[in-house]
Amino acid sequence: MNHDLTIIEPQMAASPLDANQQIALLEQELAVLRQEQEHLKTEALALKESSSLYQQAMAAASNGISLASATLPDEPLIYVNAAFEQVTGYSAAEVLGHNCRFLQGPATDPLAVKAIRQAINEGCVGHTTLLNYRKDGAPFWNEFSIAPIHDAQGNLTHFVGIQADVTARKQAELALQESEQRFASIIGSAMDSIISIDEKHQILLFNAAAETMFGYKAAEVLGKDLTFLLPGRYHQHHSQHITTFSQTKTTKRSMGTLDLVYGLRSDDTEFPIEASISQVEVSGQKIMTVILRDVTERQRAEEERHRLQEEIIRIQSSILQELSTPLIPLSDDIVVLPLIGSVDTLRANQVMETLLHGVERQRARIAILDITGVPVVDTQVANALMHAAQAVQLLGAQVILTGIRPEIAQTLVGLGINFGKIVTRGTLQSGIAYAMGQDQMV
Ligand SMILES: Cc1cc2nc3c(=O)[nH]c(=O)nc-3n(C[C@H](O)[C@H](O)[C@H](O)COP(=O)(O)O)c2cc1C
C-alpha cells in the first residue's frame, strides 16, 4: 500500500482564484487528507492485530523461541517465549539482556558451541544439538537452530533461535547406541565364529573370530553366499539343509546331523567344524545365524586319546597274557607253568605258545603244567592242554601235568582223554619232586 500523501498544488499562478474557488479547493484537499488518514488508521490497526497475532503464536509455540540483538554487543536476548521459560526453568526477566550461553555447562560439547559461534559470525543459519543445563542444574538435550534477521536495507539486526528439548529422543538414541556397542563387543569377543545370513544365504554378519578362523576380513565376505566358506563338495547339500531349516518353525538346531563338518579357509585349507544354527525374524526378514567352532584341536586330542587308549589296552593285554600264563624256571632244565582261573580256547593257545617259547628259550628238559588253580576242566580245556603238552613233547621235552584233583581226574576219565606219554601228578609238589628225580612212583 502506498503511504505517501497526494498533495494537490493550488493553481495560483495560472489565474488567480476567487475566495469560493479557494475554499472549494481546500475542501477537496481536506477530503483527500481524511481519506488518507482513514487508510493509515486501518493499516495501523491491521499491524497491531498481526503483531499481537505473532506474539500470541510465539507464546503458544511448544518449542522455545528466542530473539537476540545482532547489533548490541554479545548478542543479548531481547525476547524469549513461554516455552523457552518452561524448558530452561529461567524466567524472561532473568535472561533478557544476557547472551544465551548461560545454558551451557561442563559437559556441553565445545565443537557444537564453536559451530554456532561460526554461524553467528557469518550471519547465517546454524543448527546443532547440544547438552544444556536448566536453572536447577539438570541437564537436557537442546536441539536448536538460529537464523539471521535483516532489515529492509539488508542489515543484520537480530537472530531468532528455536529450542527443542529432545532429551527423551537423545536418551533413546544413546541407549540404542550403547546396546549396539554392547552387542558388537559381545559378538566381537566371542571365541566361536558367528555368521548371520539372510534368506538368500548372503552373509550379513561376520565376527572377529570368524575372520581369524577363515582368514578373511568381514568386508571381503559380507554379501557373499555362505557356501563361499565351504569346500565345493558340500555346497549343494548345505544350501538345501539351510533352506529346509528356514522353512521349519524350529528356532535353533545343532548341525551335527549334517554330514558337513569342514570349513574352507582363504588359503584353501580345510578344517573340521562343529556347527549350530538358529533363526529369528526381524522386521519381516528371516535371519539365520550359524555358530561355528573349529574342532581341529579337539579332533587331534581325541585321536591322540584314542591312540593312547589302544596302546594301553595293548600293553595291558600283553601284561595280562604274561600274568595269565607265567612261566617259572625251577632249574636250568625244569620250567613250571601254573594256571590260575578259568581257561578258554584263547588262553589255552597262549599256554601252548608260552610253553613252546619257554622250553625252547630255556632249553628245558621238563615242563610242569600245573592246573591246581583251574576250577573247571571240560573237553575243550582238556583237549587244548593235551595239544600244548604234545607240542612241547615234539620239542623233545617231557610234560608233567600236575594239580589233577579227584573230580578233575573223574572228568578226564569220563571224557576219555588219552594222556599218552604225559606224566600226571596230583599236586605240584609231587610233580616237582618227580621232575627233580626224587619221585620214585613213575
Ligand atoms: C537467538 C540465539 C539463541 C541461542 N540459544 C542457545 C541455546 O538455547 N543454547 C545454547 O547453548 N546456546 C544458544 N545460543 C548460542 C550462544 O548464545 C552463543 O552464541 C554460543 O555460545 C557461541 O558463542 P560463544 O562462543 O561466545 O559462547 C543462542 C544464540 C542466539 C543468537
Short mmCIF file of C-alpha atoms and ligand atoms in Angstrom, two decimals:
data_model
loop_
_atom_site.label_atom_id
_atom_site.label_comp_id
_atom_site.label_asym_id
_atom_site.label_seq_id
_atom_site.Cartn_x
_atom_site.Cartn_y
_atom_site.Cartn_z
CA MET A 1 0.00 0.00 0.00
CA ASN A 2 1.25 3.49 -0.86
CA HIS A 3 1.53 5.59 2.28
CA ASP A 4 2.69 8.81 0.56
CA LEU A 5 0.22 11.64 0.75
CA THR A 6 -1.06 13.00 -2.52
CA ILE A 7 -0.64 16.82 -2.47
CA ILE A 8 -2.69 18.75 -4.90
CA GLU A 9 -0.94 22.01 -5.70
CA PRO A 10 -3.27 25.10 -5.88
CA GLN A 11 -3.15 26.64 -9.40
CA MET A 12 -2.38 30.12 -8.07
CA ALA A 13 -0.08 31.28 -10.79
CA ALA A 14 -2.26 30.43 -13.83
CA SER A 15 -5.30 32.53 -12.92
CA PRO A 16 -5.99 33.96 -9.53
CA LEU A 17 -8.89 32.14 -7.82
CA ASP A 18 -11.63 33.86 -6.04
CA ALA A 19 -12.35 33.06 -2.41
CA ASN A 20 -15.03 30.49 -3.22
CA GLN A 21 -12.82 28.66 -5.59
CA GLN A 22 -10.06 28.58 -2.99
CA ILE A 23 -12.41 27.23 -0.34
CA ALA A 24 -13.58 24.50 -2.70
CA LEU A 25 -10.01 23.57 -3.46
CA LEU A 26 -9.09 23.40 0.20
CA GLU A 27 -12.14 21.24 0.93
CA GLN A 28 -11.06 18.95 -1.87
CA GLU A 29 -7.59 18.66 -0.31
CA LEU A 30 -9.12 18.09 3.10
CA ALA A 31 -11.21 15.21 1.75
CA VAL A 32 -8.15 13.57 0.29
CA LEU A 33 -6.29 14.00 3.59
CA ARG A 34 -9.23 12.49 5.51
CA GLN A 35 -9.25 9.55 3.12
CA GLU A 36 -5.52 9.01 3.70
CA GLN A 37 -5.99 9.26 7.42
CA GLU A 38 -8.62 6.50 7.25
CA HIS A 39 -6.19 4.32 5.30
CA LEU A 40 -3.45 4.85 7.86
CA LYS A 41 -5.80 4.09 10.73
CA THR A 42 -6.89 0.84 9.08
CA GLU A 43 -3.27 -0.14 8.42
CA ALA A 44 -2.16 0.67 11.96
CA LEU A 45 -5.00 -1.46 13.27
CA ALA A 46 -4.09 -4.33 10.98
CA LEU A 47 -0.43 -4.04 12.03
CA LYS A 48 -1.38 -4.06 15.68
CA GLU A 49 -3.60 -7.08 15.14
CA SER A 50 -0.99 -9.04 13.22
CA SER A 51 1.74 -8.13 15.71
CA SER A 52 -0.37 -9.41 18.57
CA LEU A 53 -1.15 -12.50 16.47
CA TYR A 54 2.59 -13.16 16.05
CA GLN A 55 3.13 -12.61 19.75
CA GLN A 56 0.32 -14.99 20.58
CA ALA A 57 1.71 -17.56 18.15
CA MET A 58 5.19 -17.26 19.65
CA ALA A 59 3.79 -17.51 23.16
CA ALA A 60 1.72 -20.56 22.28
CA ALA A 61 4.52 -22.35 20.42
CA SER A 62 5.63 -25.59 22.06
CA ASN A 63 9.25 -25.02 21.07
CA GLY A 64 11.35 -22.39 22.80
CA ILE A 65 11.69 -19.22 20.71
CA SER A 66 14.24 -16.53 21.47
CA LEU A 67 15.31 -13.31 19.80
CA ALA A 68 18.77 -11.84 20.26
CA SER A 69 20.06 -8.49 19.08
CA ALA A 70 22.73 -8.69 16.42
CA THR A 71 23.67 -5.04 16.80
CA LEU A 72 24.24 -4.88 20.57
CA PRO A 73 27.50 -6.31 21.94
CA ASP A 74 27.50 -10.10 22.74
CA GLU A 75 24.09 -10.79 21.15
CA PRO A 76 21.88 -10.29 24.25
CA LEU A 77 18.44 -11.87 24.33
CA ILE A 78 15.62 -9.38 23.78
CA TYR A 79 12.73 -11.85 23.78
CA VAL A 80 12.02 -15.38 24.96
CA ASN A 81 8.67 -17.16 24.73
CA ALA A 82 6.86 -19.16 27.41
CA ALA A 83 8.16 -22.49 26.10
CA PHE A 84 11.74 -21.21 26.48
CA GLU A 85 10.99 -20.36 30.10
CA GLN A 86 9.41 -23.74 30.61
CA VAL A 87 12.24 -25.74 29.03
CA THR A 88 15.07 -23.83 30.70
CA GLY A 89 13.42 -23.05 34.02
CA TYR A 90 14.53 -19.38 33.72
CA SER A 91 12.00 -16.53 33.58
CA ALA A 92 12.20 -13.97 30.79
CA ALA A 93 13.16 -11.30 33.29
CA GLU A 94 16.18 -13.34 34.37
CA VAL A 95 17.56 -13.90 30.90
CA LEU A 96 16.73 -10.81 28.83
CA GLY A 97 19.86 -8.76 28.27
CA HIS A 98 22.13 -11.83 28.60
CA ASN A 99 23.81 -13.99 25.98
CA CYS A 100 22.18 -17.41 25.79
CA ARG A 101 25.44 -19.24 26.61
CA PHE A 102 24.36 -19.32 30.29
CA LEU A 103 22.54 -22.53 29.31
CA GLN A 104 25.85 -24.26 28.65
CA GLY A 105 27.83 -26.22 31.22
CA PRO A 106 30.68 -28.62 31.85
CA ALA A 107 29.54 -31.41 29.50
CA THR A 108 28.44 -29.14 26.64
CA ASP A 109 30.32 -30.14 23.51
CA PRO A 110 32.71 -27.24 22.67
CA LEU A 111 32.63 -28.24 18.99
CA ALA A 112 28.85 -27.69 18.85
CA VAL A 113 29.29 -24.27 20.50
CA LYS A 114 32.04 -23.42 18.01
CA ALA A 115 29.73 -24.24 15.09
CA ILE A 116 27.10 -21.84 16.47
CA ARG A 117 29.69 -19.14 17.04
CA GLN A 118 30.75 -19.52 13.40
CA ALA A 119 27.13 -19.25 12.16
CA ILE A 120 26.69 -16.07 14.22
CA ASN A 121 29.96 -14.59 12.95
CA GLU A 122 28.99 -15.33 9.37
CA GLY A 123 25.40 -14.16 9.91
CA CYS A 124 23.95 -17.39 8.61
CA VAL A 125 21.70 -20.23 9.71
CA GLY A 126 23.09 -22.64 12.32
CA HIS A 127 21.77 -25.93 13.66
CA THR A 128 23.05 -28.21 16.39
CA THR A 129 22.08 -30.49 19.26
CA LEU A 130 23.99 -29.95 22.45
CA LEU A 131 23.77 -30.51 26.17
CA ASN A 132 22.33 -27.53 28.10
CA TYR A 133 21.52 -27.08 31.77
CA ARG A 134 18.27 -25.90 33.32
CA LYS A 135 18.21 -23.34 36.07
CA ASP A 136 18.07 -26.18 38.65
CA GLY A 137 21.24 -27.64 37.11
CA ALA A 138 19.51 -30.61 35.45
CA PRO A 139 20.98 -31.31 32.01
CA PHE A 140 18.80 -31.53 28.91
CA TRP A 141 19.49 -32.12 25.24
CA ASN A 142 18.68 -28.99 23.25
CA GLU A 143 18.21 -29.29 19.52
CA PHE A 144 18.33 -25.68 18.48
CA SER A 145 18.74 -23.61 15.36
CA ILE A 146 19.42 -19.95 14.83
CA ALA A 147 18.61 -17.84 11.81
CA PRO A 148 19.61 -14.25 10.98
CA ILE A 149 17.00 -11.47 10.57
CA HIS A 150 17.71 -8.50 8.26
CA ASP A 151 16.00 -5.10 7.98
CA ALA A 152 14.59 -3.58 4.80
CA GLN A 153 18.05 -2.32 3.88
CA GLY A 154 19.55 -5.79 4.29
CA ASN A 155 21.35 -5.03 7.53
CA LEU A 156 21.62 -7.88 10.05
CA THR A 157 19.59 -6.80 13.03
CA HIS A 158 18.61 -9.93 15.01
CA PHE A 159 18.95 -13.68 15.37
CA VAL A 160 15.97 -15.87 16.07
CA GLY A 161 16.59 -19.10 17.95
CA ILE A 162 14.31 -22.14 18.16
CA GLN A 163 14.96 -24.58 21.01
CA ALA A 164 13.53 -28.09 21.30
CA ASP A 165 14.05 -30.35 24.31
CA VAL A 166 14.99 -33.68 22.71
CA THR A 167 16.28 -35.35 25.90
CA ALA A 168 13.94 -38.34 25.62
CA ARG A 169 14.87 -38.98 22.00
CA LYS A 170 18.58 -38.47 22.68
CA GLN A 171 18.47 -40.85 25.65
CA ALA A 172 16.76 -43.46 23.50
CA GLU A 173 19.42 -42.93 20.81
CA LEU A 174 22.22 -43.23 23.37
CA ALA A 175 20.63 -46.35 24.88
CA LEU A 176 20.34 -47.86 21.40
CA GLN A 177 23.93 -46.90 20.63
CA GLU A 178 25.09 -48.45 23.90
CA SER A 179 23.16 -51.63 23.32
CA GLU A 180 24.54 -51.84 19.77
CA GLN A 181 28.06 -51.35 21.13
CA ARG A 182 27.45 -53.97 23.79
CA PHE A 183 26.06 -56.37 21.21
CA ALA A 184 29.01 -55.68 18.88
CA SER A 185 31.55 -56.24 21.66
CA ILE A 186 29.87 -59.49 22.75
CA ILE A 187 29.78 -60.77 19.17
CA GLY A 188 33.31 -59.46 18.60
CA SER A 189 34.79 -61.08 21.68
CA ALA A 190 33.11 -64.48 21.16
CA MET A 191 35.54 -67.38 20.74
CA ASP A 192 33.27 -69.08 18.21
CA SER A 193 32.61 -67.84 14.70
CA ILE A 194 29.26 -66.11 14.45
CA ILE A 195 27.93 -65.70 10.94
CA SER A 196 24.46 -64.37 10.14
CA ILE A 197 22.86 -64.82 6.75
CA ASP A 198 19.63 -63.66 5.11
CA GLU A 199 17.06 -65.78 3.35
CA LYS A 200 19.21 -65.83 0.22
CA HIS A 201 22.07 -67.20 2.37
CA GLN A 202 24.03 -63.98 1.90
CA ILE A 203 26.38 -63.14 4.75
CA LEU A 204 25.17 -60.21 6.89
CA LEU A 205 27.46 -60.55 9.90
CA PHE A 206 30.95 -62.00 10.23
CA ASN A 207 32.55 -61.60 13.66
CA ALA A 208 36.23 -61.30 14.60
CA ALA A 209 36.51 -65.00 15.49
CA ALA A 210 35.18 -65.86 12.03
CA GLU A 211 37.80 -63.56 10.50
CA THR A 212 40.55 -65.43 12.34
CA MET A 213 39.05 -68.86 11.67
CA PHE A 214 38.54 -68.39 7.93
CA GLY A 215 41.34 -65.90 7.20
CA TYR A 216 39.00 -63.32 5.62
CA LYS A 217 38.18 -59.77 6.71
CA ALA A 218 34.44 -59.21 7.24
CA ALA A 219 34.38 -56.75 4.32
CA GLU A 220 35.62 -59.50 1.99
CA VAL A 221 32.75 -61.88 2.75
CA LEU A 222 29.75 -59.66 3.53
CA GLY A 223 27.09 -60.14 0.84
CA LYS A 224 28.67 -63.41 -0.34
CA ASP A 225 26.85 -66.75 -0.23
CA LEU A 226 27.65 -68.82 2.86
CA THR A 227 28.88 -71.67 0.66
CA PHE A 228 31.88 -69.43 -0.09
CA LEU A 229 33.25 -70.69 3.23
CA LEU A 230 32.74 -74.38 2.49
CA PRO A 231 34.55 -76.93 0.34
CA GLY A 232 32.78 -77.36 -3.02
CA ARG A 233 31.61 -80.90 -2.29
CA TYR A 234 29.30 -79.61 0.45
CA HIS A 235 27.71 -76.69 -1.44
CA GLN A 236 24.54 -78.30 -2.72
CA HIS A 237 23.83 -80.39 0.34
CA HIS A 238 24.48 -77.48 2.67
CA SER A 239 22.30 -74.93 0.82
CA GLN A 240 19.50 -77.45 0.79
CA HIS A 241 19.92 -78.07 4.50
CA ILE A 242 19.72 -74.36 5.34
CA THR A 243 16.71 -73.82 3.08
CA THR A 244 14.92 -76.73 4.72
CA PHE A 245 15.77 -75.39 8.16
CA SER A 246 14.49 -71.90 7.31
CA GLN A 247 11.18 -73.41 6.25
CA THR A 248 10.68 -75.11 9.61
CA LYS A 249 9.35 -73.48 12.72
CA THR A 250 12.39 -74.68 14.64
CA THR A 251 14.35 -71.77 16.06
CA LYS A 252 17.64 -73.50 16.76
CA ARG A 253 19.34 -76.75 15.98
CA SER A 254 22.75 -78.35 16.12
CA MET A 255 24.09 -79.13 12.67
CA GLY A 256 25.64 -82.34 13.93
CA THR A 257 23.15 -84.35 11.94
CA LEU A 258 24.55 -82.85 8.79
CA ASP A 259 27.49 -84.74 7.28
CA LEU A 260 29.21 -81.42 6.72
CA VAL A 261 31.97 -80.91 9.23
CA TYR A 262 34.58 -78.96 7.29
CA GLY A 263 35.18 -75.25 6.64
CA LEU A 264 37.36 -73.75 3.90
CA ARG A 265 39.99 -71.14 4.77
CA SER A 266 41.12 -68.33 2.46
CA ASP A 267 44.30 -70.34 1.78
CA ASP A 268 42.12 -73.25 0.57
CA THR A 269 42.92 -75.46 3.56
CA GLU A 270 40.06 -77.29 5.25
CA PHE A 271 39.38 -77.62 8.94
CA PRO A 272 36.81 -79.59 10.95
CA ILE A 273 33.96 -77.61 12.45
CA GLU A 274 31.11 -78.13 14.84
CA ALA A 275 28.09 -76.04 13.91
CA SER A 276 24.73 -74.95 15.23
CA ILE A 277 22.12 -72.81 13.51
CA SER A 278 19.33 -70.59 14.77
CA GLN A 279 16.81 -68.32 13.13
CA VAL A 280 14.90 -65.18 14.05
CA GLU A 281 12.56 -62.89 12.17
CA VAL A 282 13.49 -59.20 12.31
CA SER A 283 11.07 -56.73 10.70
CA GLY A 284 9.66 -59.49 8.50
CA GLN A 285 13.14 -60.59 7.38
CA LYS A 286 14.36 -64.04 8.33
CA ILE A 287 17.90 -64.04 9.68
CA MET A 288 19.77 -67.24 10.30
CA THR A 289 22.84 -67.36 12.50
CA VAL A 290 25.42 -70.08 12.26
CA ILE A 291 27.81 -70.60 15.16
CA LEU A 292 30.93 -72.50 14.22
CA ARG A 293 33.68 -73.95 16.36
CA ASP A 294 37.00 -75.08 14.95
CA VAL A 295 37.40 -78.57 16.37
CA THR A 296 40.82 -79.30 14.83
CA GLU A 297 42.48 -79.34 18.23
CA ARG A 298 39.73 -81.38 19.80
CA GLN A 299 39.81 -83.86 16.95
CA ARG A 300 43.59 -84.12 17.27
CA ALA A 301 43.29 -84.61 21.04
CA GLU A 302 40.60 -87.25 20.53
CA GLU A 303 42.75 -89.10 18.03
CA GLU A 304 45.68 -88.94 20.44
CA ARG A 305 43.48 -90.15 23.30
CA HIS A 306 42.21 -92.99 21.13
CA ARG A 307 45.78 -93.93 20.17
CA LEU A 308 46.86 -93.86 23.81
CA GLN A 309 43.87 -95.98 24.82
CA GLU A 310 44.75 -98.58 22.19
CA GLU A 311 48.35 -98.55 23.37
CA ILE A 312 47.28 -99.00 27.00
CA ILE A 313 44.93 -101.83 26.03
CA ARG A 314 47.73 -103.48 24.04
CA ILE A 315 50.21 -103.19 26.94
CA GLN A 316 47.58 -104.34 29.45
CA SER A 317 46.68 -107.35 27.39
CA SER A 318 50.31 -108.35 26.98
CA ILE A 319 50.82 -107.97 30.75
CA LEU A 320 47.66 -109.97 31.37
CA GLN A 321 48.84 -112.55 28.94
CA GLU A 322 52.13 -112.83 30.76
CA LEU A 323 50.37 -112.95 34.09
CA SER A 324 47.81 -115.49 32.97
CA THR A 325 50.48 -117.79 31.62
CA PRO A 326 53.53 -117.22 33.84
CA LEU A 327 56.49 -119.46 33.09
CA ILE A 328 58.72 -120.04 36.12
CA PRO A 329 62.15 -121.62 35.66
CA LEU A 330 62.81 -124.05 38.54
CA SER A 331 66.29 -125.00 37.37
CA ASP A 332 68.22 -124.95 34.10
CA ASP A 333 66.19 -127.94 32.91
CA ILE A 334 62.80 -127.51 34.51
CA VAL A 335 60.10 -124.86 33.94
CA VAL A 336 56.73 -124.63 35.66
CA LEU A 337 53.58 -123.01 34.24
CA PRO A 338 50.97 -122.67 36.99
CA LEU A 339 47.48 -121.88 35.62
CA ILE A 340 45.03 -119.98 37.81
CA GLY A 341 41.46 -119.18 36.79
CA SER A 342 39.32 -120.48 34.01
CA VAL A 343 40.86 -121.44 30.73
CA ASP A 344 39.20 -120.87 27.39
CA THR A 345 40.48 -121.71 23.90
CA LEU A 346 42.31 -118.37 23.61
CA ARG A 347 44.11 -118.83 26.91
CA ALA A 348 44.86 -122.45 26.11
CA ASN A 349 46.53 -121.25 22.89
CA GLN A 350 48.53 -118.72 24.90
CA VAL A 351 49.58 -121.54 27.25
CA MET A 352 50.81 -123.53 24.27
CA GLU A 353 52.71 -120.53 22.90
CA THR A 354 54.32 -119.68 26.25
CA LEU A 355 55.29 -123.26 26.91
CA LEU A 356 56.81 -123.77 23.47
CA HIS A 357 58.76 -120.49 23.56
CA GLY A 358 59.83 -121.02 27.19
CA VAL A 359 61.01 -124.57 26.59
CA GLU A 360 62.89 -123.53 23.51
CA ARG A 361 64.43 -120.44 25.10
CA GLN A 362 65.46 -122.20 28.31
CA ARG A 363 66.32 -125.42 26.54
CA ALA A 364 64.23 -127.04 29.27
CA ARG A 365 64.07 -130.81 29.64
CA ILE A 366 60.87 -130.92 31.69
CA ALA A 367 57.85 -128.58 31.65
CA ILE A 368 55.39 -128.81 34.51
CA LEU A 369 51.86 -127.65 33.65
CA ASP A 370 50.00 -127.12 36.91
CA ILE A 371 46.20 -126.85 36.80
CA THR A 372 45.59 -126.75 40.57
CA GLY A 373 44.04 -123.27 40.18
CA VAL A 374 41.79 -124.13 37.19
CA PRO A 375 38.22 -124.52 38.55
CA VAL A 376 36.62 -126.32 35.61
CA VAL A 377 38.22 -128.61 33.10
CA ASP A 378 35.90 -129.53 30.27
CA THR A 379 36.55 -131.35 26.98
CA GLN A 380 37.67 -128.17 25.27
CA VAL A 381 40.18 -127.25 28.01
CA ALA A 382 41.41 -130.77 28.36
CA ASN A 383 41.97 -131.09 24.60
CA ALA A 384 43.73 -127.74 24.45
CA LEU A 385 46.05 -128.74 27.32
CA MET A 386 46.76 -132.06 25.66
CA HIS A 387 47.67 -130.27 22.43
CA ALA A 388 50.02 -127.96 24.32
CA ALA A 389 51.67 -130.94 26.04
CA GLN A 390 52.03 -132.83 22.76
CA ALA A 391 53.58 -129.79 21.06
CA VAL A 392 56.12 -129.48 23.88
CA GLN A 393 56.94 -133.12 23.54
CA LEU A 394 57.70 -132.57 19.85
CA LEU A 395 60.45 -130.20 21.01
CA GLY A 396 61.98 -133.11 22.94
CA ALA A 397 60.88 -132.06 26.40
CA GLN A 398 58.75 -134.01 28.83
CA VAL A 399 55.46 -132.65 30.15
CA ILE A 400 54.19 -133.26 33.67
CA LEU A 401 50.55 -132.31 34.28
CA THR A 402 50.01 -131.57 37.97
CA GLY A 403 47.19 -130.47 40.19
CA ILE A 404 44.73 -133.09 38.99
CA ARG A 405 42.13 -133.18 41.72
CA PRO A 406 39.91 -136.26 42.08
CA GLU A 407 36.89 -134.62 40.44
CA ILE A 408 39.07 -133.49 37.53
CA ALA A 409 40.54 -136.96 37.21
CA GLN A 410 36.96 -138.24 37.08
CA THR A 411 36.03 -135.73 34.40
CA LEU A 412 39.11 -136.54 32.35
CA VAL A 413 38.39 -140.25 32.54
CA GLY A 414 34.76 -139.58 31.68
CA LEU A 415 35.84 -137.58 28.69
CA GLY A 416 38.03 -140.47 27.55
CA ILE A 417 41.11 -138.37 27.10
CA ASN A 418 44.26 -140.29 26.29
CA PHE A 419 47.23 -138.87 28.17
CA GLY A 420 49.75 -140.99 26.30
CA LYS A 421 53.26 -140.19 27.47
CA ILE A 422 52.20 -137.32 29.66
CA VAL A 423 53.11 -137.84 33.29
CA THR A 424 50.36 -136.69 35.65
CA ARG A 425 50.58 -135.89 39.33
CA GLY A 426 48.02 -134.89 41.92
CA THR A 427 49.98 -131.97 43.31
CA LEU A 428 52.53 -129.50 42.11
CA GLN A 429 54.97 -130.62 44.84
CA SER A 430 54.86 -134.22 43.68
CA GLY A 431 55.28 -133.05 40.10
CA ILE A 432 58.34 -131.01 41.12
CA ALA A 433 59.70 -133.90 43.17
CA TYR A 434 59.26 -136.14 40.19
CA ALA A 435 60.96 -133.66 37.97
CA MET A 436 63.87 -133.36 40.38
CA GLY A 437 64.33 -137.06 40.14
CA GLN A 438 63.11 -137.63 43.72
CA ASP A 439 59.81 -139.18 42.78
CA GLN A 440 60.15 -142.93 42.59
CA MET A 441 56.49 -143.65 41.71
CA VAL A 442 56.86 -143.18 37.87
C1 LIG B 1 18.99 -16.35 19.32
C2 LIG B 1 20.05 -17.25 19.95
C3 LIG B 1 19.63 -18.32 20.71
C4 LIG B 1 20.57 -19.17 21.29
N1 LIG B 1 20.16 -20.24 22.06
C5 LIG B 1 21.06 -21.02 22.64
C6 LIG B 1 20.66 -22.13 23.42
O1 LIG B 1 19.49 -22.40 23.61
N2 LIG B 1 21.61 -22.91 23.99
C7 LIG B 1 22.95 -22.68 23.79
O2 LIG B 1 23.76 -23.43 24.33
N3 LIG B 1 23.36 -21.63 23.05
C8 LIG B 1 22.47 -20.80 22.46
N4 LIG B 1 22.88 -19.76 21.69
C9 LIG B 1 24.30 -19.59 21.43
C10 LIG B 1 25.03 -18.79 22.45
O3 LIG B 1 24.27 -17.69 22.82
C11 LIG B 1 26.37 -18.34 21.88
O4 LIG B 1 26.10 -17.68 20.68
C12 LIG B 1 27.28 -19.52 21.65
O5 LIG B 1 27.68 -20.00 22.91
C13 LIG B 1 28.54 -19.14 20.84
O6 LIG B 1 29.15 -18.04 21.35
P1 LIG B 1 30.38 -18.05 22.37
O7 LIG B 1 31.43 -18.91 21.74
O8 LIG B 1 30.77 -16.62 22.51
O9 LIG B 1 29.86 -18.62 23.65
C14 LIG B 1 21.95 -18.90 21.10
C15 LIG B 1 22.36 -17.81 20.35
C16 LIG B 1 21.41 -16.99 19.76
C17 LIG B 1 21.85 -15.81 18.99
#
